[in-house]
C-alpha positions as a Markdown table, in Angstrom:
| # | Residue | x | y | z |
|---|---|---|---|---|
| 1 | Unk | 6.5 | -4.7 | -16.6 |
| 2 | Unk | 5.8 | -4.0 | -12.9 |
| 3 | Unk | 4.3 | -1.3 | -10.7 |
| 4 | Unk | 5.8 | -0.9 | -7.3 |
| 5 | Unk | 4.3 | 0.5 | -4.1 |
| 6 | Unk | 6.3 | 0.8 | -0.9 |
| 7 | Unk | 4.9 | 0.8 | 2.6 |
| 8 | Unk | 6.1 | 0.6 | 6.2 |
| 9 | Unk | 8.0 | 3.9 | 6.7 |
| 10 | Unk | 7.7 | 6.1 | 9.7 |
| 11 | Unk | 9.4 | 7.4 | 12.8 |
| 12 | Unk | 11.4 | 5.0 | 14.9 |
| 13 | Unk | 13.8 | 5.4 | 17.9 |
| 14 | Unk | 17.5 | 4.6 | 17.5 |
| 15 | Unk | 18.0 | 0.9 | 18.0 |
| 16 | Unk | 14.5 | 0.1 | 16.9 |
| 17 | Unk | 13.3 | -2.0 | 14.0 |
| 18 | Unk | 11.1 | -1.6 | 11.0 |
| 19 | Unk | 10.1 | -3.8 | 8.1 |
| 20 | Unk | 9.4 | -2.2 | 4.7 |
| 21 | Unk | 7.3 | -3.9 | 2.1 |
| 22 | Unk | 7.2 | -3.3 | -1.7 |
| 23 | Unk | 4.2 | -4.7 | -3.5 |
| 24 | Unk | 4.6 | -5.3 | -7.2 |
| 25 | Unk | 2.3 | -6.1 | -10.0 |
| 26 | Unk | 3.1 | -8.2 | -13.0 |
| 27 | Unk | 3.2 | -11.8 | -14.1 |
| 28 | Unk | 7.0 | -12.1 | -14.3 |
| 29 | Unk | 7.9 | -10.6 | -10.9 |
| 30 | Unk | 10.0 | -13.6 | -10.0 |
| 31 | Unk | 12.4 | -12.8 | -12.8 |
| 32 | Unk | 13.3 | -9.3 | -11.7 |
| 33 | Unk | 16.3 | -8.3 | -9.6 |
| 34 | Unk | 14.8 | -6.4 | -6.7 |
| 35 | Unk | 16.5 | -3.7 | -4.7 |
| 36 | Unk | 16.1 | -1.2 | -1.9 |
| 37 | Unk | 17.8 | 2.2 | -2.3 |
| 38 | Unk | 17.7 | 5.2 | -0.1 |
| 39 | Unk | 18.3 | 8.9 | -0.5 |
| 40 | Unk | 19.1 | 11.2 | 2.4 |
| 41 | Unk | 18.7 | 15.0 | 2.2 |
| 42 | Unk | 21.5 | 16.5 | 0.1 |
| 43 | Unk | 23.0 | 13.1 | -0.8 |
| 44 | Unk | 23.0 | 10.9 | -3.8 |
| 45 | Unk | 20.7 | 7.9 | -3.9 |
| 46 | Unk | 22.5 | 4.7 | -2.9 |
| 47 | Unk | 21.8 | 1.0 | -3.1 |
| 48 | Unk | 21.4 | -0.6 | 0.3 |
| 49 | Unk | 20.3 | -4.1 | -0.6 |
| 50 | Unk | 19.5 | -6.2 | -3.6 |
| 51 | Unk | 18.3 | -9.7 | -4.4 |
| 52 | Unk | 18.6 | -11.5 | -7.7 |
| 53 | Unk | 16.0 | -13.8 | -9.2 |
| 54 | Unk | 18.0 | -16.8 | -7.9 |
| 55 | Unk | 18.2 | -15.5 | -4.4 |
| 56 | Unk | 21.7 | -13.9 | -4.3 |
| 57 | Unk | 21.9 | -10.9 | -2.1 |
| 58 | Unk | 24.3 | -8.0 | -1.5 |
| 59 | Unk | 24.3 | -5.2 | 1.0 |
| 60 | Unk | 26.0 | -1.9 | 1.5 |
| 61 | Unk | 28.7 | -2.1 | 4.1 |
| 62 | Unk | 26.8 | 0.4 | 6.2 |
| 63 | Unk | 23.8 | -1.9 | 6.7 |
| 64 | Unk | 25.3 | -5.3 | 6.5 |
| 65 | Unk | 24.4 | -7.4 | 9.5 |
| 66 | Unk | 21.5 | -5.1 | 10.4 |
| 67 | Unk | 19.2 | -5.2 | 7.3 |
| 68 | Unk | 17.8 | -8.2 | 5.5 |
| 69 | Unk | 16.2 | -8.3 | 2.1 |
| 70 | Unk | 13.8 | -11.1 | 1.2 |
| 71 | Unk | 11.2 | -11.7 | -1.4 |
| 72 | Unk | 8.0 | -13.7 | -1.7 |
| 73 | Unk | 7.3 | -14.2 | -5.4 |
| 74 | Unk | 3.9 | -15.8 | -4.7 |
| 75 | Unk | 2.8 | -12.5 | -3.2 |
| 76 | Unk | 4.8 | -10.3 | -5.6 |
| 77 | Unk | 6.4 | -8.6 | -2.6 |
| 78 | Unk | 9.9 | -7.8 | -1.5 |
| 79 | Unk | 10.7 | -6.9 | 2.1 |
| 80 | Unk | 13.5 | -5.0 | 3.9 |
| 81 | Unk | 13.8 | -5.9 | 7.6 |
| 82 | Unk | 15.8 | -3.2 | 9.3 |
| 83 | Unk | 17.2 | -3.8 | 12.8 |
| 84 | Unk | 19.4 | -1.7 | 15.1 |
| 85 | Unk | 18.4 | 1.5 | 13.3 |
| 86 | Unk | 20.7 | 4.5 | 13.5 |
| 87 | Unk | 20.0 | 8.2 | 12.8 |
| 88 | Unk | 22.2 | 7.8 | 9.7 |
| 89 | Unk | 19.6 | 5.4 | 8.3 |
| 90 | Unk | 17.2 | 8.4 | 8.0 |
| 91 | Unk | 16.2 | 8.6 | 4.3 |
| 92 | Unk | 13.5 | 8.0 | 1.8 |
| 93 | Unk | 13.7 | 4.4 | 0.8 |
| 94 | Unk | 12.8 | 3.3 | -2.7 |
| 95 | Unk | 12.0 | -0.1 | -4.1 |
| 96 | Unk | 13.2 | -0.9 | -7.6 |
| 97 | Unk | 12.9 | -3.8 | -10.0 |
| 98 | Unk | 15.2 | -4.5 | -12.9 |
| 99 | Unk | 14.9 | -6.9 | -15.8 |
| 100 | Unk | 15.5 | -5.1 | -19.1 |
| 101 | Unk | 14.1 | -1.9 | -17.8 |
| 102 | Unk | 14.4 | -0.2 | -14.4 |
| 103 | Unk | 11.2 | 0.4 | -12.4 |
| 104 | Unk | 10.9 | 2.5 | -9.3 |
| 105 | Unk | 8.3 | 2.9 | -6.5 |
| 106 | Unk | 7.5 | 6.3 | -5.1 |
| 107 | Unk | 9.4 | 5.8 | -1.9 |
| 108 | Unk | 8.7 | 5.7 | 1.8 |
| 109 | Unk | 10.4 | 7.9 | 4.4 |
| 110 | Unk | 12.3 | 6.5 | 7.4 |
| 111 | Unk | 13.2 | 8.9 | 10.2 |
| 112 | Unk | 15.4 | 7.5 | 13.0 |
| 113 | Unk | 15.5 | 10.0 | 15.8 |
| 114 | Unk | 15.2 | 10.2 | 19.6 |
């Protein structure tokens, strides 16, 4: 059982960087698979990055090499470092946590524009 709150969204120039944070609550945070998903206007929500409880990661092809997911279980926080941002990265980004149930944060909006 966790509650998730995302932060770090905003407006950034193409080629810029942002780091998103997702702060969770709960005593078993370390056992959850953590993910970052995004939804652009008119499009379906998609998984962009995830990390298992043992540290395995996967990334969408569109962000691989540019985005890095990490977690600090002592702080109950998962991060998404985003580099070389493109206009196509514009979306609302959602943190989620999965154990036996699927929990979602409220989302934070990223706008990449010149």
